[in-house]
Every structure is written in structure tokens, then in C-alpha cells.
């Protein structure tokens, strides 16, 4: 199974919005509404931010939103804050009943 | 609230078997609600799902690791474990355990670094 494709880095200024893409195939992202997004700060375990494409777990800010179109899922962070600076990973269920991650995107808040 | 904690050796010799245990609190590995999974992250690199086990004992493994991996449950101790055989330096990573529900990993353990070196 191949990793999902994410941009290596994105950046934005405080208060702005950014979007991170996650591209797969019809055997993973495009075939199921089981895309999730994780935030990872340095030296910490990943934290679930979005599940089932667009659902936020309790306690996650509504500045985080998810969507999907075809084989590409997206994570949008609005009203960027310094604390949002982290690595972000997408994940998808696959037709092999496995789960595959994206390569990760480093978000820099300028 | 479910919490997970990894434990095991931090150093493993090449060609030997890496063995880790994840202790679950606040929930039961015998519950049909969750799958129990292992994920790893080589230093400076991305995440890789190793596989998962269901309360019934059913497993699913990453095809690239399938020949070397075993994930199993110990219901008496409320734990699940990972065995990865014939390790090489490429298996050096932080290993996380996590519960898996609706194809989302949450929560995660804090992670444990395993180094493969002689």
C-alpha cells in the first residue's frame, strides 16, 4: 500500500486560514468516508482532530474542519494561532481493511 | 476514559524479535467497541500503521510487515502486544499503541522508542 500524498509544508500568518490536502486513490480516500486527521507537536503523540472526513471529537476547536472530494481529502484550519504550529497527518481506511497514513505536513505559523 | 501505556525493551539486537506490550486502563480489550492497534514512527519520519487486533482475536497487518508481525490480546491482564521478528536498523522507531474506532486512532499511548543496534 502506498502512503497518501500530502504537501511537505504549508505556512500562514496568525488569523489566516490554511488548507492541507491529502490525495489517495479510489481504494482508500475515494472509496470510504473513513478519513481522519492528526496533529502532532514535537516529541508528543499524535492527537485526533477529525474523523470520518468531517467530524470533530469533543474538545477539538471548531477552527478545524475537514472535507473530501473524490480521491482528495482536505483539512482546513481557520483563524490560525501560534499553537497550531505542528505536523499534520491524514489517514484513510483501505480496501484491504488496513489503514494508511499520509507522509505528513509541517505547518508553520509565521 | 480509555488510557494506554506502552512498555518493553528500548534496545533490541539485529535479527532478534521486538516485543512490546500496551496496557489499557479505563476500558476493556474484550470490548467490541474498539480495535487495538500499533503504529510506529521512525526518527524524523512519518507514521506507519503496523496492524490491529479485535476483541475476537481477528487481526489485520500492514502488507509490508505481515510476514514478521504478530499482534495478540491478553484479556486476563487487559493488555495487547506486538511482536516483530528479524528486526533491522530500519525498524528503529517510536512505537505507539492506540485504540481504533470508526477507522480513527484515539486515544494514543505516549509512545516508546525502540532502537535496533548491536
PDB file of C-alpha atoms in Angstrom:
ATOM      1  CA  UNK A   1       0.000   0.000   0.000  1.00  0.00           C
ATOM      2  CA  UNK A   2       1.297   3.455  -0.853  1.00  0.00           C
ATOM      3  CA  UNK A   3       1.248   6.369   1.564  1.00  0.00           C
ATOM      4  CA  UNK A   4      -1.288   9.099   0.928  1.00  0.00           C
ATOM      5  CA  UNK A   5       0.163  12.262  -0.611  1.00  0.00           C
ATOM      6  CA  UNK A   6       0.376  15.435   1.460  1.00  0.00           C
ATOM      7  CA  UNK A   7       2.348  18.641   0.854  1.00  0.00           C
ATOM      8  CA  UNK A   8       5.564  18.624   2.848  1.00  0.00           C
ATOM      9  CA  UNK A   9       4.905  22.059   4.295  1.00  0.00           C
ATOM     10  CA  UNK A  10       2.380  24.869   4.462  1.00  0.00           C
ATOM     11  CA  UNK A  11       2.501  28.201   6.217  1.00  0.00           C
ATOM     12  CA  UNK A  12       0.222  31.041   7.185  1.00  0.00           C
ATOM     13  CA  UNK A  13       0.044  34.112   9.359  1.00  0.00           C
ATOM     14  CA  UNK A  14      -1.964  34.343  12.581  1.00  0.00           C
ATOM     15  CA  UNK A  15      -5.643  34.805  11.850  1.00  0.00           C
ATOM     16  CA  UNK A  16      -5.410  33.430   8.326  1.00  0.00           C
ATOM     17  CA  UNK A  17      -6.816  30.128   7.047  1.00  0.00           C
ATOM     18  CA  UNK A  18      -4.813  27.294   5.533  1.00  0.00           C
ATOM     19  CA  UNK A  19      -5.781  24.047   3.852  1.00  0.00           C
ATOM     20  CA  UNK A  20      -3.803  20.804   3.798  1.00  0.00           C
ATOM     21  CA  UNK A  21      -4.612  18.286   1.087  1.00  0.00           C
ATOM     22  CA  UNK A  22      -4.414  14.500   1.275  1.00  0.00           C
ATOM     23  CA  UNK A  23      -4.581  12.603  -2.005  1.00  0.00           C
ATOM     24  CA  UNK A  24      -5.138   8.889  -2.336  1.00  0.00           C
ATOM     25  CA  UNK A  25      -6.973   6.568  -4.682  1.00  0.00           C
ATOM     26  CA  UNK A  26     -10.389   5.031  -5.124  1.00  0.00           C
ATOM     27  CA  UNK A  27      -9.141   2.146  -2.954  1.00  0.00           C
ATOM     28  CA  UNK A  28      -8.721   4.356   0.078  1.00  0.00           C
ATOM     29  CA  UNK A  29      -9.680   8.059   0.332  1.00  0.00           C
ATOM     30  CA  UNK A  30     -12.090   7.965  -2.578  1.00  0.00           C
ATOM     31  CA  UNK A  31     -13.737   4.724  -1.621  1.00  0.00           C
ATOM     32  CA  UNK A  32     -14.627   5.298   2.010  1.00  0.00           C
ATOM     33  CA  UNK A  33     -15.711   8.097   4.326  1.00  0.00           C
ATOM     34  CA  UNK A  34     -13.100   6.975   6.827  1.00  0.00           C
ATOM     35  CA  UNK A  35     -10.526   9.749   6.585  1.00  0.00           C
ATOM     36  CA  UNK A  36      -9.046  11.109   9.787  1.00  0.00           C
ATOM     37  CA  UNK A  37      -6.570  13.869  10.620  1.00  0.00           C
ATOM     38  CA  UNK A  38      -3.967  14.059  13.398  1.00  0.00           C
ATOM     39  CA  UNK A  39      -1.949  16.886  14.934  1.00  0.00           C
ATOM     40  CA  UNK A  40       1.492  16.113  16.316  1.00  0.00           C
ATOM     41  CA  UNK A  41       3.642  18.533  18.270  1.00  0.00           C
ATOM     42  CA  UNK A  42       7.371  17.758  18.585  1.00  0.00           C
ATOM     43  CA  UNK A  43       8.085  14.910  20.970  1.00  0.00           C
ATOM     44  CA  UNK A  44       4.396  14.242  21.553  1.00  0.00           C
ATOM     45  CA  UNK A  45       1.952  11.562  20.490  1.00  0.00           C
ATOM     46  CA  UNK A  46      -0.429  12.419  17.658  1.00  0.00           C
ATOM     47  CA  UNK A  47      -3.862  13.786  18.580  1.00  0.00           C
ATOM     48  CA  UNK A  48      -7.049  13.036  16.656  1.00  0.00           C
ATOM     49  CA  UNK A  49      -8.508  16.233  15.177  1.00  0.00           C
ATOM     50  CA  UNK A  50     -11.021  14.976  12.570  1.00  0.00           C
ATOM     51  CA  UNK A  51     -12.615  11.580  11.981  1.00  0.00           C
ATOM     52  CA  UNK A  52     -14.960  10.230   9.294  1.00  0.00           C
ATOM     53  CA  UNK A  53     -13.900  13.037   6.930  1.00  0.00           C
ATOM     54  CA  UNK A  54     -15.505  15.941   8.750  1.00  0.00           C
ATOM     55  CA  UNK A  55     -16.379  15.081  12.355  1.00  0.00           C
ATOM     56  CA  UNK A  56     -14.612  16.750  15.273  1.00  0.00           C
ATOM     57  CA  UNK A  57     -14.017  14.868  18.526  1.00  0.00           C
ATOM     58  CA  UNK A  58     -15.214  16.526  21.684  1.00  0.00           C
ATOM     59  CA  UNK A  59     -12.774  19.211  22.779  1.00  0.00           C
ATOM     60  CA  UNK A  60     -11.313  19.975  19.342  1.00  0.00           C
ATOM     61  CA  UNK A  61     -11.696  23.594  18.278  1.00  0.00           C
ATOM     62  CA  UNK A  62     -14.273  24.353  15.581  1.00  0.00           C
ATOM     63  CA  UNK A  63     -11.470  26.186  13.770  1.00  0.00           C
ATOM     64  CA  UNK A  64     -10.563  22.749  12.427  1.00  0.00           C
ATOM     65  CA  UNK A  65     -12.722  21.332   9.638  1.00  0.00           C
ATOM     66  CA  UNK A  66     -12.459  18.500   7.148  1.00  0.00           C
ATOM     67  CA  UNK A  67     -13.878  17.693   3.741  1.00  0.00           C
ATOM     68  CA  UNK A  68     -13.442  15.336   0.821  1.00  0.00           C
ATOM     69  CA  UNK A  69     -13.873  15.467  -2.930  1.00  0.00           C
ATOM     70  CA  UNK A  70     -13.126  12.395  -4.987  1.00  0.00           C
ATOM     71  CA  UNK A  71      -9.773  10.936  -4.017  1.00  0.00           C
ATOM     72  CA  UNK A  72      -8.630  14.046  -2.122  1.00  0.00           C
ATOM     73  CA  UNK A  73      -9.420  14.964   1.463  1.00  0.00           C
ATOM     74  CA  UNK A  74      -8.660  18.338   2.999  1.00  0.00           C
ATOM     75  CA  UNK A  75      -8.089  19.787   6.449  1.00  0.00           C
ATOM     76  CA  UNK A  76      -8.790  23.492   6.889  1.00  0.00           C
ATOM     77  CA  UNK A  77      -7.627  25.471   9.881  1.00  0.00           C
ATOM     78  CA  UNK A  78      -9.186  28.903  10.208  1.00  0.00           C
ATOM     79  CA  UNK A  79      -8.073  31.750  12.449  1.00  0.00           C
ATOM     80  CA  UNK A  80      -4.534  30.373  12.658  1.00  0.00           C
ATOM     81  CA  UNK A  81      -2.934  30.536  16.078  1.00  0.00           C
ATOM     82  CA  UNK A  82       0.668  30.027  17.138  1.00  0.00           C
ATOM     83  CA  UNK A  83      -0.318  26.830  18.957  1.00  0.00           C
ATOM     84  CA  UNK A  84      -1.461  25.304  15.651  1.00  0.00           C
ATOM     85  CA  UNK A  85       2.162  25.035  14.506  1.00  0.00           C
ATOM     86  CA  UNK A  86       2.718  21.271  14.311  1.00  0.00           C
ATOM     87  CA  UNK A  87       2.883  18.327  11.942  1.00  0.00           C
ATOM     88  CA  UNK A  88      -0.406  17.108  10.494  1.00  0.00           C
ATOM     89  CA  UNK A  89      -1.123  13.624   9.177  1.00  0.00           C
ATOM     90  CA  UNK A  90      -4.112  12.242   7.315  1.00  0.00           C
ATOM     91  CA  UNK A  91      -5.149   8.607   7.441  1.00  0.00           C
ATOM     92  CA  UNK A  92      -7.618   6.511   5.492  1.00  0.00           C
ATOM     93  CA  UNK A  93      -9.191   3.095   5.651  1.00  0.00           C
ATOM     94  CA  UNK A  94      -8.329   0.963   2.610  1.00  0.00           C
ATOM     95  CA  UNK A  95      -9.909  -1.777   0.545  1.00  0.00           C
ATOM     96  CA  UNK A  96      -7.509  -4.231   2.223  1.00  0.00           C
ATOM     97  CA  UNK A  97      -9.046  -3.403   5.616  1.00  0.00           C
ATOM     98  CA  UNK A  98      -5.796  -1.740   6.593  1.00  0.00           C
ATOM     99  CA  UNK A  99      -5.134   1.901   7.379  1.00  0.00           C
ATOM    100  CA  UNK A 100      -2.651   4.095   5.573  1.00  0.00           C
ATOM    101  CA  UNK A 101      -1.187   7.459   6.601  1.00  0.00           C
ATOM    102  CA  UNK A 102      -0.077  10.414   4.569  1.00  0.00           C
ATOM    103  CA  UNK A 103       3.546  11.491   4.656  1.00  0.00           C
ATOM    104  CA  UNK A 104       2.773  14.423   6.938  1.00  0.00           C
ATOM    105  CA  UNK A 105       2.662  18.203   6.523  1.00  0.00           C
ATOM    106  CA  UNK A 106       4.627  20.667   8.623  1.00  0.00           C
ATOM    107  CA  UNK A 107       2.536  23.747   9.403  1.00  0.00           C
ATOM    108  CA  UNK A 108       4.463  26.904  10.161  1.00  0.00           C
ATOM    109  CA  UNK A 109       2.676  29.890  11.678  1.00  0.00           C
ATOM    110  CA  UNK A 110       4.597  32.931  10.506  1.00  0.00           C
TER     111      UNK A 110
ATOM    112  CA  UNK B   1     -11.799   7.416  29.565  1.00  0.00           C
ATOM    113  CA  UNK B   2      -9.506   4.913  27.898  1.00  0.00           C
ATOM    114  CA  UNK B   3      -5.786   5.342  28.503  1.00  0.00           C
ATOM    115  CA  UNK B   4      -2.935   3.323  27.008  1.00  0.00           C
ATOM    116  CA  UNK B   5       0.670   2.813  28.065  1.00  0.00           C
ATOM    117  CA  UNK B   6       3.414   1.070  26.080  1.00  0.00           C
ATOM    118  CA  UNK B   7       6.164  -0.936  27.763  1.00  0.00           C
ATOM    119  CA  UNK B   8       9.087  -3.041  26.646  1.00  0.00           C
ATOM    120  CA  UNK B   9      12.813  -3.005  25.917  1.00  0.00           C
ATOM    121  CA  UNK B  10      14.270   0.157  24.450  1.00  0.00           C
ATOM    122  CA  UNK B  11      17.115  -1.688  22.733  1.00  0.00           C
ATOM    123  CA  UNK B  12      16.887  -4.778  20.545  1.00  0.00           C
ATOM    124  CA  UNK B  13      19.688  -6.525  18.671  1.00  0.00           C
ATOM    125  CA  UNK B  14      19.521  -7.020  14.894  1.00  0.00           C
ATOM    126  CA  UNK B  15      17.834 -10.278  13.815  1.00  0.00           C
ATOM    127  CA  UNK B  16      16.072 -10.617  17.179  1.00  0.00           C
ATOM    128  CA  UNK B  17      12.389 -10.119  17.997  1.00  0.00           C
ATOM    129  CA  UNK B  18      10.993  -6.807  19.199  1.00  0.00           C
ATOM    130  CA  UNK B  19       8.298  -7.316  21.834  1.00  0.00           C
ATOM    131  CA  UNK B  20       6.101  -4.568  23.259  1.00  0.00           C
ATOM    132  CA  UNK B  21       3.039  -4.539  25.480  1.00  0.00           C
ATOM    133  CA  UNK B  22       0.253  -1.987  25.710  1.00  0.00           C
ATOM    134  CA  UNK B  23      -1.669  -1.805  28.983  1.00  0.00           C
ATOM    135  CA  UNK B  24      -5.213  -0.485  28.710  1.00  0.00           C
ATOM    136  CA  UNK B  25      -6.987   1.307  31.547  1.00  0.00           C
ATOM    137  CA  UNK B  26     -10.464   2.783  31.639  1.00  0.00           C
ATOM    138  CA  UNK B  27     -11.667   0.263  29.090  1.00  0.00           C
ATOM    139  CA  UNK B  28     -11.527  -3.424  28.234  1.00  0.00           C
ATOM    140  CA  UNK B  29      -9.659  -5.151  25.409  1.00  0.00           C
ATOM    141  CA  UNK B  30     -12.576  -7.595  25.456  1.00  0.00           C
ATOM    142  CA  UNK B  31     -14.961  -4.843  24.368  1.00  0.00           C
ATOM    143  CA  UNK B  32     -16.421  -4.993  20.873  1.00  0.00           C
ATOM    144  CA  UNK B  33     -16.286  -1.195  20.699  1.00  0.00           C
ATOM    145  CA  UNK B  34     -12.629  -0.861  19.761  1.00  0.00           C
ATOM    146  CA  UNK B  35      -9.876  -2.387  17.754  1.00  0.00           C
ATOM    147  CA  UNK B  36      -6.412  -2.249  19.334  1.00  0.00           C
ATOM    148  CA  UNK B  37      -3.582  -1.075  17.142  1.00  0.00           C
ATOM    149  CA  UNK B  38       0.131  -0.463  16.844  1.00  0.00           C
ATOM    150  CA  UNK B  39       1.664   2.423  14.891  1.00  0.00           C
ATOM    151  CA  UNK B  40       5.320   3.357  14.515  1.00  0.00           C
ATOM    152  CA  UNK B  41       7.288   6.457  13.563  1.00  0.00           C
ATOM    153  CA  UNK B  42      10.976   6.288  12.593  1.00  0.00           C
ATOM    154  CA  UNK B  43      13.004   9.265  13.857  1.00  0.00           C
ATOM    155  CA  UNK B  44      12.184  12.347  11.798  1.00  0.00           C
ATOM    156  CA  UNK B  45       9.755  10.461   9.579  1.00  0.00           C
ATOM    157  CA  UNK B  46       6.048   9.837   9.223  1.00  0.00           C
ATOM    158  CA  UNK B  47       3.551   7.441  10.777  1.00  0.00           C
ATOM    159  CA  UNK B  48       3.039   3.832   9.708  1.00  0.00           C
ATOM    160  CA  UNK B  49       0.199   1.580  10.824  1.00  0.00           C
ATOM    161  CA  UNK B  50       1.604  -1.822  11.778  1.00  0.00           C
ATOM    162  CA  UNK B  51      -1.720  -3.528  12.353  1.00  0.00           C
ATOM    163  CA  UNK B  52      -4.589  -4.113  14.730  1.00  0.00           C
ATOM    164  CA  UNK B  53      -6.447  -6.788  16.675  1.00  0.00           C
ATOM    165  CA  UNK B  54     -10.125  -7.106  17.522  1.00  0.00           C
ATOM    166  CA  UNK B  55     -11.577  -8.477  20.766  1.00  0.00           C
ATOM    167  CA  UNK B  56     -12.291 -11.739  18.944  1.00  0.00           C
ATOM    168  CA  UNK B  57      -8.605 -12.150  18.153  1.00  0.00           C
ATOM    169  CA  UNK B  58      -9.031 -11.265  14.484  1.00  0.00           C
ATOM    170  CA  UNK B  59      -6.012  -9.386  13.179  1.00  0.00           C
ATOM    171  CA  UNK B  60      -5.047  -7.265  10.198  1.00  0.00           C
ATOM    172  CA  UNK B  61      -1.460  -6.346   9.348  1.00  0.00           C
ATOM    173  CA  UNK B  62       0.331  -3.910   7.075  1.00  0.00           C
ATOM    174  CA  UNK B  63       1.236  -5.977   3.985  1.00  0.00           C
ATOM    175  CA  UNK B  64       4.831  -4.719   4.096  1.00  0.00           C
ATOM    176  CA  UNK B  65       5.292  -6.138   7.616  1.00  0.00           C
ATOM    177  CA  UNK B  66       2.858  -9.037   7.592  1.00  0.00           C
ATOM    178  CA  UNK B  67       5.476 -11.794   7.415  1.00  0.00           C
ATOM    179  CA  UNK B  68       7.186 -10.533  10.587  1.00  0.00           C
ATOM    180  CA  UNK B  69       4.331  -9.230  12.757  1.00  0.00           C
ATOM    181  CA  UNK B  70       2.075 -10.746  15.395  1.00  0.00           C
ATOM    182  CA  UNK B  71      -0.413  -8.715  17.440  1.00  0.00           C
ATOM    183  CA  UNK B  72      -2.288 -10.504  20.196  1.00  0.00           C
ATOM    184  CA  UNK B  73      -4.555  -9.912  23.200  1.00  0.00           C
ATOM    185  CA  UNK B  74      -4.102 -10.876  26.851  1.00  0.00           C
ATOM    186  CA  UNK B  75      -7.586 -10.392  28.263  1.00  0.00           C
ATOM    187  CA  UNK B  76      -6.549 -11.518  31.758  1.00  0.00           C
ATOM    188  CA  UNK B  77      -4.160  -8.571  32.004  1.00  0.00           C
ATOM    189  CA  UNK B  78      -6.184  -6.188  29.829  1.00  0.00           C
ATOM    190  CA  UNK B  79      -3.216  -5.836  27.506  1.00  0.00           C
ATOM    191  CA  UNK B  80      -2.332  -6.349  23.894  1.00  0.00           C
ATOM    192  CA  UNK B  81       1.103  -6.966  22.486  1.00  0.00           C
ATOM    193  CA  UNK B  82       3.302  -6.582  19.420  1.00  0.00           C
ATOM    194  CA  UNK B  83       5.977  -8.998  18.252  1.00  0.00           C
ATOM    195  CA  UNK B  84       8.141  -8.017  15.282  1.00  0.00           C
ATOM    196  CA  UNK B  85      10.693 -10.602  14.257  1.00  0.00           C
ATOM    197  CA  UNK B  86      14.026 -10.403  12.421  1.00  0.00           C
ATOM    198  CA  UNK B  87      14.468  -6.717  13.134  1.00  0.00           C
ATOM    199  CA  UNK B  88      16.979  -4.460  11.403  1.00  0.00           C
ATOM    200  CA  UNK B  89      18.055  -0.870  11.899  1.00  0.00           C
ATOM    201  CA  UNK B  90      15.111   0.140   9.694  1.00  0.00           C
ATOM    202  CA  UNK B  91      12.783  -0.942  12.497  1.00  0.00           C
ATOM    203  CA  UNK B  92      14.186   1.717  14.845  1.00  0.00           C
ATOM    204  CA  UNK B  93      11.215   3.921  15.680  1.00  0.00           C
ATOM    205  CA  UNK B  94       8.891   5.290  18.300  1.00  0.00           C
ATOM    206  CA  UNK B  95       6.175   2.671  18.699  1.00  0.00           C
ATOM    207  CA  UNK B  96       2.693   3.799  19.697  1.00  0.00           C
ATOM    208  CA  UNK B  97      -0.326   1.806  20.726  1.00  0.00           C
ATOM    209  CA  UNK B  98      -3.769   3.276  20.122  1.00  0.00           C
ATOM    210  CA  UNK B  99      -7.399   2.308  20.186  1.00  0.00           C
ATOM    211  CA  UNK B 100      -9.123   2.300  16.831  1.00  0.00           C
ATOM    212  CA  UNK B 101     -12.805   3.107  16.307  1.00  0.00           C
ATOM    213  CA  UNK B 102     -14.509   4.034  13.019  1.00  0.00           C
ATOM    214  CA  UNK B 103     -11.062   3.916  11.410  1.00  0.00           C
ATOM    215  CA  UNK B 104      -9.702   6.669  13.677  1.00  0.00           C
ATOM    216  CA  UNK B 105      -6.894   6.220  16.185  1.00  0.00           C
ATOM    217  CA  UNK B 106      -7.882   7.679  19.547  1.00  0.00           C
ATOM    218  CA  UNK B 107      -6.517   7.813  22.128  1.00  0.00           C
ATOM    219  CA  UNK B 108      -2.812   7.099  21.720  1.00  0.00           C
ATOM    220  CA  UNK B 109      -0.229   5.961  24.214  1.00  0.00           C
ATOM    221  CA  UNK B 110       2.716   8.249  24.847  1.00  0.00           C
ATOM    222  CA  UNK B 111       4.994   6.133  22.654  1.00  0.00           C
ATOM    223  CA  UNK B 112       8.193   4.232  23.349  1.00  0.00           C
ATOM    224  CA  UNK B 113      11.450   4.490  21.411  1.00  0.00           C
ATOM    225  CA  UNK B 114      12.905   1.174  20.307  1.00  0.00           C
ATOM    226  CA  UNK B 115      16.414   1.204  18.892  1.00  0.00           C
ATOM    227  CA  UNK B 116      17.770  -1.724  16.905  1.00  0.00           C
ATOM    228  CA  UNK B 117      21.502  -1.938  17.413  1.00  0.00           C
ATOM    229  CA  UNK B 118      24.159  -4.428  18.420  1.00  0.00           C
TER     230      UNK B 118
END
